[in-house]
CSV table of N, CA and C in Angstrom, one decimal:
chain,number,residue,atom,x,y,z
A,851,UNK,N,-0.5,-14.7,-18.6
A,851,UNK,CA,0.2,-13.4,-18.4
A,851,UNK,C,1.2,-13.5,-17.3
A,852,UNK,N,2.8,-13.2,-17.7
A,852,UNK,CA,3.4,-13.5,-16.1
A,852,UNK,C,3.0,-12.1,-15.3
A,853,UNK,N,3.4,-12.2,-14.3
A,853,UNK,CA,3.3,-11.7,-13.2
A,853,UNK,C,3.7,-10.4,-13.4
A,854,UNK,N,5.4,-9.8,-13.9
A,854,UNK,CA,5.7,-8.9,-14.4
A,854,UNK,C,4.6,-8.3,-15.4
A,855,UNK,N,4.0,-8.4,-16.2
A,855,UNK,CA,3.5,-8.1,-17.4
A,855,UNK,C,2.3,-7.9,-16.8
A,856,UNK,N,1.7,-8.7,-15.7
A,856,UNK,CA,0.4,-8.3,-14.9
A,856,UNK,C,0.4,-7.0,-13.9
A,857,UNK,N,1.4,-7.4,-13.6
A,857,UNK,CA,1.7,-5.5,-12.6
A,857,UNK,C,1.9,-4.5,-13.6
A,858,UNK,N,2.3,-4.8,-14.5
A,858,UNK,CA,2.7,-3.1,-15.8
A,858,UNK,C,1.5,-3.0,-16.3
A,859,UNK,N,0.6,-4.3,-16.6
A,859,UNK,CA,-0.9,-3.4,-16.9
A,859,UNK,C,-1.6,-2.9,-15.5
A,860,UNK,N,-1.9,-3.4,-14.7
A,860,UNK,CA,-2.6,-3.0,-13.7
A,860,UNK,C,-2.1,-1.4,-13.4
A,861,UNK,N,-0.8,-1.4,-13.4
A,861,UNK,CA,0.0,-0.3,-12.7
A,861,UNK,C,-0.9,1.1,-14.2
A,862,UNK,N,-0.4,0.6,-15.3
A,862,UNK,CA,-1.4,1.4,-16.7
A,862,UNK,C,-3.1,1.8,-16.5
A,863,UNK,N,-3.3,0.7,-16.2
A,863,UNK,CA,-4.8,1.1,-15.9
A,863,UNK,C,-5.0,1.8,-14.6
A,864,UNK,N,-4.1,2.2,-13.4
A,864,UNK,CA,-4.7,2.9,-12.5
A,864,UNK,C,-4.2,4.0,-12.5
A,865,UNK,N,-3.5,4.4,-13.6
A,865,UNK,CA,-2.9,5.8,-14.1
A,865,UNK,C,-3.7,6.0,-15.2
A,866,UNK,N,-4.6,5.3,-15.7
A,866,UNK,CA,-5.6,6.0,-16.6
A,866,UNK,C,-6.3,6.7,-15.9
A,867,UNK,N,-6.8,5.5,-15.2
A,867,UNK,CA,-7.9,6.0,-14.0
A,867,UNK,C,-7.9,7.0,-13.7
A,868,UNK,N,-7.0,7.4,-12.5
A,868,UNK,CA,-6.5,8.6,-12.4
A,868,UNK,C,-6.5,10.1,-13.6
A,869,UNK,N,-5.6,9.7,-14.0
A,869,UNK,CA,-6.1,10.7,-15.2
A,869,UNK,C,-7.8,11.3,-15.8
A,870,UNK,N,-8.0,10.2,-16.3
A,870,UNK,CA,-9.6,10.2,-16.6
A,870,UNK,C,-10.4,11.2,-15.1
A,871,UNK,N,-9.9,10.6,-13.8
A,871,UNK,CA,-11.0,11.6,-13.2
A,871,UNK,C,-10.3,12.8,-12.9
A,872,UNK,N,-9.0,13.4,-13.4
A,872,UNK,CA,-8.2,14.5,-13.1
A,872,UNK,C,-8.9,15.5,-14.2
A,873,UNK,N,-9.7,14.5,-15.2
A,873,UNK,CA,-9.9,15.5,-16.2
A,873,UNK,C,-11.3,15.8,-16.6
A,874,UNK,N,-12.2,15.1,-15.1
A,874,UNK,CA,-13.3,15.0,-14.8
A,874,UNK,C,-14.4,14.4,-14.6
A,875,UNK,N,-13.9,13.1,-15.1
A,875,UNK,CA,-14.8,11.7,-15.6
A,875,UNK,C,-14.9,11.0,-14.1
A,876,UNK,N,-15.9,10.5,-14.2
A,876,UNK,CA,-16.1,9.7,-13.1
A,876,UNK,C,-16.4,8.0,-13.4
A,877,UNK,N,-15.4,7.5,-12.8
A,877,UNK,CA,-15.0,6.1,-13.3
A,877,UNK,C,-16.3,5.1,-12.7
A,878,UNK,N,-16.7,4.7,-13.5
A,878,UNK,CA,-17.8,3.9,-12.5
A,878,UNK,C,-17.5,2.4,-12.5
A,879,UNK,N,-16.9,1.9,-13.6
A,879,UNK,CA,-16.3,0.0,-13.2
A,879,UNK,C,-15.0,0.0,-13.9
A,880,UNK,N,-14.4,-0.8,-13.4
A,880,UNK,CA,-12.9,-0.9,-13.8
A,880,UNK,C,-12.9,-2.4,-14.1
A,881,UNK,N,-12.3,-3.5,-15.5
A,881,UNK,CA,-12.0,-4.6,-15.4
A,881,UNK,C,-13.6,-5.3,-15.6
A,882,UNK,N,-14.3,-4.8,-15.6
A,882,UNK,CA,-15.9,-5.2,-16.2
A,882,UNK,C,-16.0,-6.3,-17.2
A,883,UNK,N,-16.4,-7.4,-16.8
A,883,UNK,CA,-16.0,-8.7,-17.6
A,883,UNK,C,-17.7,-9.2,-17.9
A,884,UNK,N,-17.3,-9.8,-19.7
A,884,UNK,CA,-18.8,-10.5,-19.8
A,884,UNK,C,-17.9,-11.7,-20.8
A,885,UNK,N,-19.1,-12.3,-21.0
A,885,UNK,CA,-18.7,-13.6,-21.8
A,885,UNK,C,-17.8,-12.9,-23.3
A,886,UNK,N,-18.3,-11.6,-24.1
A,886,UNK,CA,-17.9,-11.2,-24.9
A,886,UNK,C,-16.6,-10.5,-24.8
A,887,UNK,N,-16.4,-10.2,-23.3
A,887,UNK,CA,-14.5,-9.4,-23.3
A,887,UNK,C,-14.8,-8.6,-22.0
A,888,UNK,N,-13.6,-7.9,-22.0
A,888,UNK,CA,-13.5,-7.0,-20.5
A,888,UNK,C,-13.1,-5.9,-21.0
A,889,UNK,N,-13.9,-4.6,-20.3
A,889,UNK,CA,-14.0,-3.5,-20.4
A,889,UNK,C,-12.7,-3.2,-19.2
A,890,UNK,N,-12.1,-2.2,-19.7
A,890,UNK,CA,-11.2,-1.5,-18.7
A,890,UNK,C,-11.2,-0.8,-18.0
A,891,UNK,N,-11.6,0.5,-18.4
A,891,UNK,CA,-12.4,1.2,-18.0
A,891,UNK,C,-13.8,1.8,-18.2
A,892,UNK,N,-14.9,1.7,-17.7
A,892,UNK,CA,-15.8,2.5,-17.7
A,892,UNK,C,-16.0,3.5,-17.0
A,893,UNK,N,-16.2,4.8,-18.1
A,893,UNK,CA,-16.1,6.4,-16.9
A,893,UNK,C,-17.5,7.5,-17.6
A,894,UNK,N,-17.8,8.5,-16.8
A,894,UNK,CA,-18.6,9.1,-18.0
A,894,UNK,C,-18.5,10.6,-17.3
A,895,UNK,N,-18.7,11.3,-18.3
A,895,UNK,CA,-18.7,13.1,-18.2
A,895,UNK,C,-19.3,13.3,-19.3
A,896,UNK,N,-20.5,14.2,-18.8
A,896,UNK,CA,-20.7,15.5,-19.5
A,896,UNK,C,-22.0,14.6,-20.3
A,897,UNK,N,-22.5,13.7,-19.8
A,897,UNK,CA,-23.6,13.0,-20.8
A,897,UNK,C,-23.5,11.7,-21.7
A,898,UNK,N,-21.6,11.6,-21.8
A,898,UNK,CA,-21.1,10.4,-22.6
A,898,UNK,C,-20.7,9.5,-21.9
A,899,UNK,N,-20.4,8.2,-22.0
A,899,UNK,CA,-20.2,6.7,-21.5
A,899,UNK,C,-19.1,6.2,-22.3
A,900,UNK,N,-18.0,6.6,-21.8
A,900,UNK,CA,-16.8,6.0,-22.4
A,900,UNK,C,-16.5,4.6,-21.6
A,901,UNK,N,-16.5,3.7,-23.1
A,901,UNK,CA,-16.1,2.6,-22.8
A,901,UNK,C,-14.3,2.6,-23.0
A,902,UNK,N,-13.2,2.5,-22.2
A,902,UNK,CA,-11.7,3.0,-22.3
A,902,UNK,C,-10.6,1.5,-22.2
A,903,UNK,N,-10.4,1.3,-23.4
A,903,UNK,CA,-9.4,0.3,-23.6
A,903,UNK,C,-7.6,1.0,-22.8
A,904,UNK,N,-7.1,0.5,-22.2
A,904,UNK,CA,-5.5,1.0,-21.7
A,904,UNK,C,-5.0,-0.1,-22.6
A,905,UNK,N,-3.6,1.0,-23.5
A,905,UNK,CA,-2.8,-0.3,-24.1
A,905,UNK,C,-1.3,0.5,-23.9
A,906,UNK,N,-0.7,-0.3,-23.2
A,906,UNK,CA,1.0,-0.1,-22.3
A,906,UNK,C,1.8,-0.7,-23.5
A,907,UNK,N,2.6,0.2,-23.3
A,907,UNK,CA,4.0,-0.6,-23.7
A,907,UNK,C,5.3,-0.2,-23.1
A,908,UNK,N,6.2,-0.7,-23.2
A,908,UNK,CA,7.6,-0.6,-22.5
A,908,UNK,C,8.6,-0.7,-23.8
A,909,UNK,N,7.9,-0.4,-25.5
A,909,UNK,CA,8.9,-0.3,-26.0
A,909,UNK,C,8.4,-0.4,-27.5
A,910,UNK,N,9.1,-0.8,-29.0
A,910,UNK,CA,8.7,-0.6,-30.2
A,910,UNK,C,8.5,-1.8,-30.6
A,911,UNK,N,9.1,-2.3,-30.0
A,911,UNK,CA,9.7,-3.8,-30.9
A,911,UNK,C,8.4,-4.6,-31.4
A,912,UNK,N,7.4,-4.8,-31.0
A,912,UNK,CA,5.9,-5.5,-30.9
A,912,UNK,C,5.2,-4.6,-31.4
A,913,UNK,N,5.5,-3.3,-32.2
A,913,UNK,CA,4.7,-2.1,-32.2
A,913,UNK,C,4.0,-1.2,-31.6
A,914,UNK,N,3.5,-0.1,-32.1
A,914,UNK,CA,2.8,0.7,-31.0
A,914,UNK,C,1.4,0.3,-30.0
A,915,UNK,N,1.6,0.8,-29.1
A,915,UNK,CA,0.2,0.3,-28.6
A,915,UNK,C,-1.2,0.4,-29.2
A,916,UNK,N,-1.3,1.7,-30.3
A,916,UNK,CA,-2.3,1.9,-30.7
A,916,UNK,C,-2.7,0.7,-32.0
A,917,UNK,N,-1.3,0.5,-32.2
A,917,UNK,CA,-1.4,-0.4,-33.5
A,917,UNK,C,-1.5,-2.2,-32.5
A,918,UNK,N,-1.6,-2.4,-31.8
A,918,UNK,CA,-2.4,-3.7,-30.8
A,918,UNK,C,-3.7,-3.7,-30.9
A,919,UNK,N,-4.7,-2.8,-31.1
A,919,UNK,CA,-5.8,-2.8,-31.3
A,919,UNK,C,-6.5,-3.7,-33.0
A,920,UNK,N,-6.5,-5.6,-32.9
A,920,UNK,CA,-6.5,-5.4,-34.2
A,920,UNK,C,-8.4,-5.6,-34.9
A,921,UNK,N,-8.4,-5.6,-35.7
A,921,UNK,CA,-10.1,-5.7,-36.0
A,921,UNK,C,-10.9,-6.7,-35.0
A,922,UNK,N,-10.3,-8.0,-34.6
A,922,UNK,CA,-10.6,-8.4,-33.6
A,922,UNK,C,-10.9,-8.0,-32.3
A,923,UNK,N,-9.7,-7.5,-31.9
A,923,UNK,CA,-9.7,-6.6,-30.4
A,923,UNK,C,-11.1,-5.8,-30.4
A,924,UNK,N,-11.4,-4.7,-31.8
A,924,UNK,CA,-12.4,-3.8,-31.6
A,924,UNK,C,-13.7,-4.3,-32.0
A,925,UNK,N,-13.5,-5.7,-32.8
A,925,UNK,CA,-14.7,-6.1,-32.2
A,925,UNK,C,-15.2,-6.9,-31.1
A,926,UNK,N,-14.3,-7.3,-30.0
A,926,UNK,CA,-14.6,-7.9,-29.0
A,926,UNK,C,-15.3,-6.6,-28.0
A,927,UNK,N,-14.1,-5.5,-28.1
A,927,UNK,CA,-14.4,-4.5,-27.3
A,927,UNK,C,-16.1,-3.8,-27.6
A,928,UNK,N,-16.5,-3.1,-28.8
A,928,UNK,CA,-17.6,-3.3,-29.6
A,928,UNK,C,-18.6,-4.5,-28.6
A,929,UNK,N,-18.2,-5.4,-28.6
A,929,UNK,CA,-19.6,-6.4,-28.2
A,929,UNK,C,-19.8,-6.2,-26.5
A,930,UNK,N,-18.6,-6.1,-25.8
A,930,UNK,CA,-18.6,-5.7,-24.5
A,930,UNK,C,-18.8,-4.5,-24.3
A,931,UNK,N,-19.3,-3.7,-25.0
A,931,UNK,CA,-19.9,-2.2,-24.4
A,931,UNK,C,-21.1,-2.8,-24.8
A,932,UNK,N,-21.8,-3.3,-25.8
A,932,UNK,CA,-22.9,-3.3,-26.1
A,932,UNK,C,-23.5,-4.2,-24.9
A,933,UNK,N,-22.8,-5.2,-24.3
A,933,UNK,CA,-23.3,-6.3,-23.2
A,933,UNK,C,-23.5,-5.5,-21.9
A,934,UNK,N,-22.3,-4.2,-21.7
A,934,UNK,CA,-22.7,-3.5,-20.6
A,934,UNK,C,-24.3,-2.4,-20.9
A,935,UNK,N,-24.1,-2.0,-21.5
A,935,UNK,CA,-25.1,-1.0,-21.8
A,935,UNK,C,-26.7,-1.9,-21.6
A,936,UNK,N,-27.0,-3.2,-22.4
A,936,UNK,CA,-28.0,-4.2,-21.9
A,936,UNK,C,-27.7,-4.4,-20.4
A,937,UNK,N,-26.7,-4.9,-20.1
A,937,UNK,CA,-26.9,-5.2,-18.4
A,937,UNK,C,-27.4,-3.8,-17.5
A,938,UNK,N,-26.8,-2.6,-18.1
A,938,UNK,CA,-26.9,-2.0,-16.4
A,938,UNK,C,-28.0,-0.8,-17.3
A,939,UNK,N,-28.8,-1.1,-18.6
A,939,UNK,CA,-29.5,-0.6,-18.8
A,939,UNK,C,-28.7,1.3,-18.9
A,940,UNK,N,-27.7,1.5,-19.3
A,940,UNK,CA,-27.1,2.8,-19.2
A,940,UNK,C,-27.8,3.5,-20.7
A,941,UNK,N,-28.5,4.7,-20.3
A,941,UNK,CA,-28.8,5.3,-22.0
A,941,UNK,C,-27.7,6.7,-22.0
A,942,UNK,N,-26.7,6.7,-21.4
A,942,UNK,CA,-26.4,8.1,-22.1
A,942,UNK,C,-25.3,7.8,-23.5
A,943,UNK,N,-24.6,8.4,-24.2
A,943,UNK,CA,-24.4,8.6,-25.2
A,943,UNK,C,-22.9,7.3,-25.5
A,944,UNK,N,-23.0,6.5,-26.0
A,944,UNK,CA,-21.5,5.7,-25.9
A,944,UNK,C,-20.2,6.0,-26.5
A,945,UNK,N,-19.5,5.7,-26.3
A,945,UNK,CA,-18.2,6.3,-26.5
A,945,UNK,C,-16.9,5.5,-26.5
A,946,UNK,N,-16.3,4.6,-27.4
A,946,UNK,CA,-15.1,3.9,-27.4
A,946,UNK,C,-13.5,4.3,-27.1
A,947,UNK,N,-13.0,4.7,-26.2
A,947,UNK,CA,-11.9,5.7,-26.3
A,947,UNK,C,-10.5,4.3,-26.2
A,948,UNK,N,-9.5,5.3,-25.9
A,948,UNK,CA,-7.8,4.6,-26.1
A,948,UNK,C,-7.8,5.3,-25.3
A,949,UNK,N,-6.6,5.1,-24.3
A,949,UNK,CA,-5.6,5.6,-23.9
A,949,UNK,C,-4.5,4.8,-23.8
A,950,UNK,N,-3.2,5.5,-24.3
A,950,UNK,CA,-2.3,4.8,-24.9
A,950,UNK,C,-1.1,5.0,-24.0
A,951,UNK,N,-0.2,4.2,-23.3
A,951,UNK,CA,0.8,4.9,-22.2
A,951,UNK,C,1.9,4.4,-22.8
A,952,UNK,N,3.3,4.7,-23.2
A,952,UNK,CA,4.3,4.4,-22.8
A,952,UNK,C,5.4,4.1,-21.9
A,953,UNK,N,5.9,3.1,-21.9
A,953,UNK,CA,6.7,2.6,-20.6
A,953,UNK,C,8.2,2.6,-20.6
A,954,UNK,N,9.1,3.3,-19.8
A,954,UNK,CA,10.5,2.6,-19.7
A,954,UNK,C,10.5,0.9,-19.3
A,955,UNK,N,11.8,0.5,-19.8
A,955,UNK,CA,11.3,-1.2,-19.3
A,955,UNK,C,11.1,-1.6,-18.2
A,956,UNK,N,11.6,-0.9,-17.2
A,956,UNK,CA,11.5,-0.7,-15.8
A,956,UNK,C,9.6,-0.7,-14.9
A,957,UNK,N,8.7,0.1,-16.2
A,957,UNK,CA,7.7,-0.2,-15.8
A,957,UNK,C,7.1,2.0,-15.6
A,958,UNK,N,8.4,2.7,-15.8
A,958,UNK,CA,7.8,3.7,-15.5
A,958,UNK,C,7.1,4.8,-16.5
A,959,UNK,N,5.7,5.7,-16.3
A,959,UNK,CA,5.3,5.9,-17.7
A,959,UNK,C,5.8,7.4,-18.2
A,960,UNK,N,6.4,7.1,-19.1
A,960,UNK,CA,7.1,8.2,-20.0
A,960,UNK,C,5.9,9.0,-20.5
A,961,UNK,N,4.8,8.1,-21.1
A,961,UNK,CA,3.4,9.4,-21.7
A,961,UNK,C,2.3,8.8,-21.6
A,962,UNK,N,0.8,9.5,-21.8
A,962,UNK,CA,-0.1,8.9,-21.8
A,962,UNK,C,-0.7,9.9,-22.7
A,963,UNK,N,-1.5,9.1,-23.5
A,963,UNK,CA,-2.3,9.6,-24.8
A,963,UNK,C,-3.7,9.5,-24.5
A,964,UNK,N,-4.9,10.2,-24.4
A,964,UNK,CA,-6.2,10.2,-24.5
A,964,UNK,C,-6.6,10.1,-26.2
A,965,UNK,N,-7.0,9.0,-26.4
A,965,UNK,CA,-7.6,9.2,-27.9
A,965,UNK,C,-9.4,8.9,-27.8
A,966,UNK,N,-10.0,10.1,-27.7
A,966,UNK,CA,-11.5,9.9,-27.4
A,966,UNK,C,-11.9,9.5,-29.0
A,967,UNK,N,-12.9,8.1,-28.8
A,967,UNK,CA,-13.5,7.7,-30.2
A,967,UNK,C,-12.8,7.0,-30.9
A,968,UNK,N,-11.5,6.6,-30.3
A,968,UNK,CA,-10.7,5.8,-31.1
A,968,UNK,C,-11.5,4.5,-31.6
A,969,UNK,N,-12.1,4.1,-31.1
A,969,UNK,CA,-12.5,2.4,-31.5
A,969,UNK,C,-13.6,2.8,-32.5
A,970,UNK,N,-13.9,2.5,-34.1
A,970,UNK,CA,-15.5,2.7,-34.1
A,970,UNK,C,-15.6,1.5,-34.6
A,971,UNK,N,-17.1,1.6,-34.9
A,971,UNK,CA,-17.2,0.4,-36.0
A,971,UNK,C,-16.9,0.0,-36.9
């Protein structure tokens, strides 16, 4: 990943962040890595355990962010929630969400989308 491309996601994921606890969630691991993939965010409210994919874009041409998620992605994502939930022993309710940001090329975010439950099986 260059350098540019690594700051526009980092910069995406700490405006999820943000958002997610503006709207009450409390973020408990960010970047959460196992042999089966890396979790983005993990946050939880109200009894649920959202596992939170961030997918950025700065534009159409590669398609929408939501359309980056492909059968693979969700089941890599799928096997890393199930590896966290064994590791830290978590029973509350799980939850695969999106949040989807738009970018000017420049890097700045035009929108961000909460899609709770986006990922299923």
């Amino acid at each position: 990943m260059t350098d540019h491309r690594h700051l526009l996601g980092r910069r995406a994921e700490e405006a999820a962040a943000r958002y997610l606890e503006a709207q009450g969630y409390r973020v408990l691991a960010r970047n959460w890595r196992t042999a089966e993939g890396e979790l983005d965010i993990v946050a939880e409210r109200d009894g649920v355990l959202a596992f939170v994919e961030v997918r950025a874009r700065r534009g159409q041409a590669m398609g929408t962010a939501a359309e980056s998620i492909t059968p693979r992605k969700r089941r890599r994502l799928l096997r890393a929630a199930l590896a966290y939930l064994q590791e830290t022993g978590a029973t509350l309710e799980p939850r695969l969400d999106v949040i989807l940001l738009q970018l000017t090329p420049g890097g700045r975010i035009l929108s961000l989308q909460h899609l709770p439950g986006a990922v299923e099986e």
